[in-house]
Amino acid sequence: MTLLYFALLVILSLLLIQITSKLIVYLSRLNNDLKIGGFALAGFLLALATSLPELFVGIASALEGTPAISLGNVIGSNIANLTIVAGLAALFGGTLVIKNGTTKQDLLHTFIAGASPLVLLLDKELTRVDAIILIALYGIYNYTLLTKRQMGYEGRESGIALLFRRLQPKRTKQTLRMVFLAVAGIFITSDLIVRLAQAIAGTFHIPVFLIGLFVVALGTSLPELAFEYQAIKKRKGAMFLGNLMGSVVANGTLIIGITALIHPIKIVALSEYLVASIFFVGAFFIFYIMTRTKHRLDRWEGGVLVLLYFLFILLEMI
């Protein structure tokens, strides 16, 4: 039965990559219609779409009274995004040139969003008030992104109002429907992958937080991995970085915020949590250096990021 589970995981992962490849085509078409920068499009719409598995896990774990799974999932997913996801995408997709459009401010905002739940958890609990703060941070981040990022202002019309007006043409609506169908495919496939991974992990009696940190986090990060790989292959640097950073923001604010709003989170596995939190800060710093110094991500750097993730696993297992 275990071998069957692993075979199904491989098949579903390949299916996920194919669906994501189609999604990039539709998003590129939507980008041309809406005249939004690739970074803004991937940072908001696609990042939210690829974070749906994390959201599903968060809501389910909160309703079942085990929000620690979601906490581990969010921290693990963010570490995975910055290391093994970006690393594998660069390793197999090739060198990616990152244009100067991505500023230090963008990276700083991403770090603040990703680190916010870690700061709020210094008292070992994430309350509903903390949850509201995190959700508000997500709203502020995306409002700023959509109103100031290449929205092509016309007069005094706000960026968001302009965005909705540009959604009216029939061709754009058809493209949008295809985007939502692709997103639904990603959601369903990812959900099946997570369920299979949880079933496998459950047979080994792994602690709940560690299940979220590794098994569930890797499963829910597959949409990001599939998209990042395809974005590098298609040389869409803005979409690569926009989706990666947007996913970190969504995980660190919206996802964990909704989870804590349903069921406040208390830290139980303190040592594992501290290692993961410190590693997130270190991983972000290394990723920042790699992408900002030469404005590109080389294959060898992708290899370093992958090794960094395995170092994280080793540290958690000690």
Tab-separated table of C-alpha atoms in Angstrom:
chain	number	residue	atom	x	y	z
A	1	MET	CA	0.000	0.000	0.000
A	2	THR	CA	2.861	2.383	0.827
A	3	LEU	CA	4.398	1.816	-2.637
A	4	LEU	CA	1.021	2.607	-4.204
A	5	TYR	CA	0.866	5.866	-2.227
A	6	PHE	CA	4.322	6.880	-3.458
A	7	ALA	CA	3.390	6.032	-7.065
A	8	LEU	CA	0.268	8.173	-6.775
A	9	LEU	CA	2.355	11.026	-5.336
A	10	VAL	CA	4.624	10.966	-8.391
A	11	ILE	CA	1.693	10.877	-10.831
A	12	LEU	CA	-0.129	13.723	-9.097
A	13	SER	CA	3.061	15.790	-8.942
A	14	LEU	CA	3.558	15.445	-12.706
A	15	LEU	CA	-0.085	16.401	-13.259
A	16	LEU	CA	0.398	19.445	-11.053
A	17	ILE	CA	3.340	20.624	-13.155
A	18	GLN	CA	1.280	20.316	-16.358
A	19	ILE	CA	-1.652	22.274	-14.927
A	20	THR	CA	0.686	24.996	-13.683
A	21	SER	CA	2.311	25.264	-17.112
A	22	LYS	CA	-1.120	25.991	-18.596
A	23	LEU	CA	-1.814	28.490	-15.839
A	24	ILE	CA	1.273	30.499	-16.806
A	25	VAL	CA	-0.031	30.776	-20.373
A	26	TYR	CA	-3.404	32.080	-19.169
A	27	LEU	CA	-1.823	34.471	-16.675
A	28	SER	CA	0.487	35.883	-19.332
A	29	ARG	CA	-2.549	36.502	-21.533
A	30	LEU	CA	-4.392	38.079	-18.596
A	31	ASN	CA	-1.343	40.207	-17.868
A	32	ASN	CA	-1.427	41.582	-21.423
A	33	ASP	CA	-5.137	42.414	-21.114
A	34	LEU	CA	-4.935	44.041	-17.682
A	35	LYS	CA	-1.560	45.733	-18.229
A	36	ILE	CA	-0.352	44.730	-14.775
A	37	GLY	CA	3.347	44.151	-14.204
A	38	GLY	CA	4.321	40.480	-14.056
A	39	PHE	CA	5.603	40.951	-10.515
A	40	ALA	CA	2.311	42.414	-9.290
A	41	LEU	CA	0.237	39.771	-11.063
A	42	ALA	CA	2.252	36.863	-9.670
A	43	GLY	CA	2.680	38.554	-6.293
A	44	PHE	CA	-1.065	38.847	-5.721
A	45	LEU	CA	-3.230	36.615	-7.899
A	46	LEU	CA	-0.936	33.658	-8.479
A	47	ALA	CA	0.659	33.722	-5.030
A	48	LEU	CA	-2.810	33.514	-3.507
A	49	ALA	CA	-3.739	30.721	-5.909
A	50	THR	CA	-0.670	28.611	-5.163
A	51	SER	CA	-1.170	29.211	-1.430
A	52	LEU	CA	-4.655	27.669	-1.484
A	53	PRO	CA	-3.346	24.281	-0.259
A	54	GLU	CA	-1.798	25.984	2.788
A	55	LEU	CA	-5.101	27.780	3.392
A	56	PHE	CA	-7.042	24.524	3.163
A	57	VAL	CA	-4.674	22.794	5.597
A	58	GLY	CA	-4.909	25.779	7.963
A	59	ILE	CA	-8.702	25.841	8.057
A	60	ALA	CA	-8.963	22.055	8.377
A	61	SER	CA	-6.384	21.862	11.176
A	62	ALA	CA	-8.034	24.746	13.059
A	63	LEU	CA	-11.478	23.158	12.831
A	64	GLU	CA	-10.016	19.874	14.079
A	65	GLY	CA	-8.359	21.633	17.027
A	66	THR	CA	-4.781	21.034	15.852
A	67	PRO	CA	-3.656	24.426	14.469
A	68	ALA	CA	-0.029	23.452	15.194
A	69	ILE	CA	-0.131	21.566	11.886
A	70	SER	CA	-0.841	24.854	10.104
A	71	LEU	CA	1.885	26.689	12.026
A	72	GLY	CA	4.415	24.053	11.027
A	73	ASN	CA	3.041	24.083	7.492
A	74	VAL	CA	3.384	27.861	7.120
A	75	ILE	CA	6.915	28.061	8.525
A	76	GLY	CA	7.970	24.939	6.630
A	77	SER	CA	6.441	26.182	3.368
A	78	ASN	CA	8.194	29.542	3.622
A	79	ILE	CA	11.538	27.873	4.290
A	80	ALA	CA	10.882	25.425	1.442
A	81	ASN	CA	9.961	28.271	-0.935
A	82	LEU	CA	13.207	30.129	-0.218
A	83	THR	CA	15.422	27.038	-0.419
A	84	ILE	CA	14.365	23.810	-2.100
A	85	VAL	CA	11.588	25.310	-4.270
A	86	ALA	CA	13.667	28.187	-5.648
A	87	GLY	CA	16.745	25.941	-5.669
A	88	LEU	CA	15.248	23.068	-7.667
A	89	ALA	CA	13.610	25.507	-10.081
A	90	ALA	CA	16.984	27.163	-10.752
A	91	LEU	CA	18.872	23.856	-10.793
A	92	PHE	CA	16.692	22.284	-13.475
A	93	GLY	CA	15.263	25.384	-15.146
A	94	GLY	CA	18.580	27.188	-15.631
A	95	THR	CA	19.994	30.572	-14.709
A	96	LEU	CA	17.347	33.236	-14.168
A	97	VAL	CA	18.021	36.924	-14.728
A	98	ILE	CA	16.221	39.142	-12.218
A	99	LYS	CA	15.636	42.672	-13.474
A	100	ASN	CA	16.077	45.741	-11.297
A	101	GLY	CA	12.291	46.194	-11.084
A	102	THR	CA	12.319	44.167	-7.891
A	103	THR	CA	13.502	46.597	-5.248
A	104	LYS	CA	15.028	46.222	-1.821
A	105	GLN	CA	11.730	47.560	-0.489
A	106	ASP	CA	9.847	44.613	-2.025
A	107	LEU	CA	12.194	42.161	-0.330
A	108	LEU	CA	11.992	44.053	2.954
A	109	HIS	CA	8.181	43.974	2.906
A	110	THR	CA	8.303	40.238	2.199
A	111	PHE	CA	10.645	39.631	5.123
A	112	ILE	CA	8.470	41.676	7.486
A	113	ALA	CA	5.375	39.718	6.448
A	114	GLY	CA	7.125	36.360	6.772
A	115	ALA	CA	8.635	37.225	10.159
A	116	SER	CA	5.495	38.855	11.629
A	117	PRO	CA	3.929	35.659	13.028
A	118	LEU	CA	7.297	34.691	14.516
A	119	VAL	CA	7.457	38.024	16.360
A	120	LEU	CA	3.841	37.764	17.533
A	121	LEU	CA	4.581	34.261	18.823
A	122	LEU	CA	7.294	35.465	21.206
A	123	ASP	CA	4.761	35.017	24.022
A	124	LYS	CA	4.228	31.421	22.766
A	125	GLU	CA	0.662	32.122	21.621
A	126	LEU	CA	-0.999	33.550	18.530
A	127	THR	CA	-4.293	35.077	19.662
A	128	ARG	CA	-7.285	36.228	17.628
A	129	VAL	CA	-6.073	39.831	18.003
A	130	ASP	CA	-2.731	38.756	16.523
A	131	ALA	CA	-4.657	37.040	13.736
A	132	ILE	CA	-6.500	40.254	12.837
A	133	ILE	CA	-3.168	42.117	12.732
A	134	LEU	CA	-1.724	39.536	10.318
A	135	ILE	CA	-4.763	39.604	8.023
A	136	ALA	CA	-4.635	43.424	8.002
A	137	LEU	CA	-0.947	43.288	7.032
A	138	TYR	CA	-1.859	41.069	4.086
A	139	GLY	CA	-4.508	43.536	2.942
A	140	ILE	CA	-2.139	46.500	3.228
A	141	TYR	CA	0.621	44.687	1.334
A	142	ASN	CA	-1.586	43.770	-1.615
A	143	TYR	CA	-3.361	47.133	-1.716
A	144	THR	CA	0.039	48.775	-2.051
A	145	LEU	CA	1.124	46.214	-4.635
A	146	LEU	CA	-1.944	46.679	-6.839
A	147	THR	CA	-2.166	50.470	-6.597
A	148	LYS	CA	1.500	51.339	-7.074
A	149	ARG	CA	2.879	48.551	-9.268
A	150	GLN	CA	2.574	49.334	-12.974
A	151	MET	CA	-1.173	49.661	-12.930
A	152	GLY	CA	-1.146	52.279	-15.648
A	153	TYR	CA	-3.119	54.949	-13.816
A	154	GLU	CA	-5.576	56.935	-15.881
A	155	GLY	CA	-6.211	60.285	-14.305
A	156	ARG	CA	-7.203	59.928	-10.672
A	157	GLU	CA	-8.713	56.487	-11.074
A	158	SER	CA	-7.380	54.114	-8.446
A	159	GLY	CA	-5.352	51.088	-9.481
A	160	ILE	CA	-7.903	48.620	-8.134
A	161	ALA	CA	-10.835	50.386	-9.843
A	162	LEU	CA	-8.874	50.356	-13.086
A	163	LEU	CA	-8.136	46.661	-12.638
A	164	PHE	CA	-11.834	45.766	-12.367
A	165	ARG	CA	-12.721	47.953	-15.362
A	166	ARG	CA	-10.165	46.102	-17.456
A	167	LEU	CA	-11.797	42.798	-16.510
A	168	GLN	CA	-14.896	43.651	-18.550
A	169	PRO	CA	-13.971	42.651	-22.150
A	170	LYS	CA	-15.329	39.242	-23.192
A	171	ARG	CA	-11.890	37.832	-24.071
A	172	THR	CA	-10.528	38.820	-20.671
A	173	LYS	CA	-13.455	37.177	-18.885
A	174	GLN	CA	-12.874	33.948	-20.826
A	175	THR	CA	-9.194	33.994	-19.906
A	176	LEU	CA	-10.119	34.617	-16.284
A	177	ARG	CA	-12.419	31.585	-16.319
A	178	MET	CA	-9.564	29.426	-17.599
A	179	VAL	CA	-7.328	30.807	-14.842
A	180	PHE	CA	-9.866	29.829	-12.189
A	181	LEU	CA	-10.248	26.351	-13.718
A	182	ALA	CA	-6.481	25.885	-13.621
A	183	VAL	CA	-6.375	27.146	-10.032
A	184	ALA	CA	-9.124	24.674	-9.132
A	185	GLY	CA	-7.061	21.910	-10.711
A	186	ILE	CA	-4.034	22.948	-8.654
A	187	PHE	CA	-6.137	23.028	-5.494
A	188	ILE	CA	-7.673	19.584	-6.001
A	189	THR	CA	-4.389	17.966	-7.033
A	190	SER	CA	-2.503	19.536	-4.131
A	191	ASP	CA	-5.189	18.427	-1.692
A	192	LEU	CA	-4.825	14.830	-2.872
A	193	ILE	CA	-1.044	15.064	-2.566
A	194	VAL	CA	-1.283	16.392	0.990
A	195	ARG	CA	-3.727	13.659	1.996
A	196	LEU	CA	-1.422	10.978	0.609
A	197	ALA	CA	1.603	12.502	2.328
A	198	GLN	CA	-0.255	12.690	5.642
A	199	ALA	CA	-1.295	9.048	5.329
A	200	ILE	CA	2.313	7.991	4.761
A	201	ALA	CA	3.636	10.164	7.599
A	202	GLY	CA	0.967	8.920	9.987
A	203	THR	CA	2.245	5.354	9.735
A	204	PHE	CA	5.572	6.478	11.221
A	205	HIS	CA	3.985	8.319	14.204
A	206	ILE	CA	5.673	11.652	13.467
A	207	PRO	CA	4.808	14.601	15.827
A	208	VAL	CA	2.101	16.948	14.523
A	209	PHE	CA	4.315	20.051	14.238
A	210	LEU	CA	6.995	18.130	12.321
A	211	ILE	CA	4.369	16.658	9.991
A	212	GLY	CA	3.302	20.200	9.145
A	213	LEU	CA	6.899	21.438	8.964
A	214	PHE	CA	8.125	18.850	6.476
A	215	VAL	CA	5.594	16.453	4.968
A	216	VAL	CA	2.629	18.810	4.605
A	217	ALA	CA	4.840	21.821	3.822
A	218	LEU	CA	6.548	20.012	0.954
A	219	GLY	CA	3.199	18.830	-0.370
A	220	THR	CA	1.579	22.252	-0.247
A	221	SER	CA	4.699	23.852	-1.781
A	222	LEU	CA	4.378	21.779	-4.951
A	223	PRO	CA	2.262	24.419	-6.756
A	224	GLU	CA	4.999	26.999	-6.097
A	225	LEU	CA	7.693	24.571	-7.268
A	226	ALA	CA	5.770	23.764	-10.437
A	227	PHE	CA	5.203	27.441	-11.183
A	228	GLU	CA	8.768	28.566	-10.356
A	229	TYR	CA	10.219	25.878	-12.627
A	230	GLN	CA	7.970	26.843	-15.526
A	231	ALA	CA	8.614	30.558	-14.938
A	232	ILE	CA	12.381	30.008	-15.141
A	233	LYS	CA	12.036	27.845	-18.264
A	234	LYS	CA	9.991	30.605	-19.891
A	235	ARG	CA	12.440	33.277	-18.633
A	236	LYS	CA	9.737	35.138	-16.695
A	237	GLY	CA	11.888	36.508	-13.871
A	238	ALA	CA	9.280	38.943	-12.555
A	239	MET	CA	6.682	36.189	-12.219
A	240	PHE	CA	9.224	33.875	-10.565
A	241	LEU	CA	10.139	36.356	-7.855
A	242	GLY	CA	6.643	37.827	-7.571
A	243	ASN	CA	5.062	34.446	-6.893
A	244	LEU	CA	7.785	33.350	-4.485
A	245	MET	CA	7.636	36.549	-2.448
A	246	GLY	CA	3.850	36.724	-2.638
A	247	SER	CA	3.587	33.153	-1.337
A	248	VAL	CA	5.821	33.979	1.633
A	249	VAL	CA	3.606	36.987	2.378
A	250	ALA	CA	0.348	35.022	2.030
A	251	ASN	CA	1.615	32.176	4.222
A	252	GLY	CA	3.002	34.459	6.928
A	253	THR	CA	-0.034	36.727	7.167
A	254	LEU	CA	-3.310	35.589	5.572
A	255	ILE	CA	-3.013	31.811	6.007
A	256	ILE	CA	-1.776	31.718	9.585
A	257	GLY	CA	-4.044	34.679	10.411
A	258	ILE	CA	-7.208	32.875	9.294
A	259	THR	CA	-6.091	29.735	11.130
A	260	ALA	CA	-5.490	31.597	14.406
A	261	LEU	CA	-8.770	33.481	13.986
A	262	ILE	CA	-10.612	30.149	13.976
A	263	HIS	CA	-8.473	28.561	16.691
A	264	PRO	CA	-5.693	30.433	18.587
A	265	ILE	CA	-2.300	28.755	18.298
A	266	LYS	CA	-0.052	27.799	21.191
A	267	ILE	CA	3.526	26.606	20.779
A	268	VAL	CA	4.112	23.106	22.108
A	269	ALA	CA	7.242	21.891	20.278
A	270	LEU	CA	9.329	24.900	21.377
A	271	SER	CA	12.805	23.697	20.349
A	272	GLU	CA	11.660	22.636	16.847
A	273	TYR	CA	9.832	25.961	16.466
A	274	LEU	CA	12.892	28.012	17.470
A	275	VAL	CA	15.169	26.142	15.047
A	276	ALA	CA	12.671	26.671	12.217
A	277	SER	CA	12.227	30.380	13.028
A	278	ILE	CA	15.968	31.086	13.121
A	279	PHE	CA	16.467	29.092	9.934
A	280	PHE	CA	13.790	31.120	8.129
A	281	VAL	CA	15.658	34.345	8.914
A	282	GLY	CA	18.949	32.827	7.748
A	283	ALA	CA	17.432	31.371	4.570
A	284	PHE	CA	15.845	34.694	3.654
A	285	PHE	CA	19.152	36.515	4.151
A	286	ILE	CA	21.002	34.045	1.898
A	287	PHE	CA	18.284	34.254	-0.769
A	288	TYR	CA	18.439	38.053	-0.582
A	289	ILE	CA	22.211	38.069	-1.123
A	290	MET	CA	21.968	35.664	-4.062
A	291	THR	CA	19.267	37.606	-5.901
A	292	ARG	CA	20.438	41.153	-5.172
A	293	THR	CA	24.215	41.031	-5.702
A	294	LYS	CA	24.229	39.895	-9.360
A	295	HIS	CA	20.513	40.293	-10.192
A	296	ARG	CA	20.343	36.642	-11.232
A	297	LEU	CA	20.012	33.187	-9.745
A	298	ASP	CA	22.547	30.712	-11.160
A	299	ARG	CA	22.308	26.923	-11.279
A	300	TRP	CA	25.056	26.454	-8.698
A	301	GLU	CA	23.222	28.814	-6.346
A	302	GLY	CA	20.120	26.683	-6.820
A	303	GLY	CA	22.181	23.701	-5.702
A	304	VAL	CA	23.301	25.597	-2.603
A	305	LEU	CA	19.680	26.428	-1.742
A	306	VAL	CA	18.669	22.766	-2.065
A	307	LEU	CA	21.542	21.705	0.219
A	308	LEU	CA	20.450	24.407	2.643
A	309	TYR	CA	17.041	22.764	2.936
A	310	PHE	CA	18.603	19.399	3.719
A	311	LEU	CA	20.692	21.136	6.380
A	312	PHE	CA	17.428	22.405	7.867
A	313	ILE	CA	16.061	18.852	8.004
A	314	LEU	CA	19.267	17.655	9.663
A	315	LEU	CA	19.131	20.385	12.316
A	316	GLU	CA	15.498	19.588	13.131
A	317	MET	CA	16.275	15.892	13.453
A	318	ILE	CA	19.166	16.393	15.878
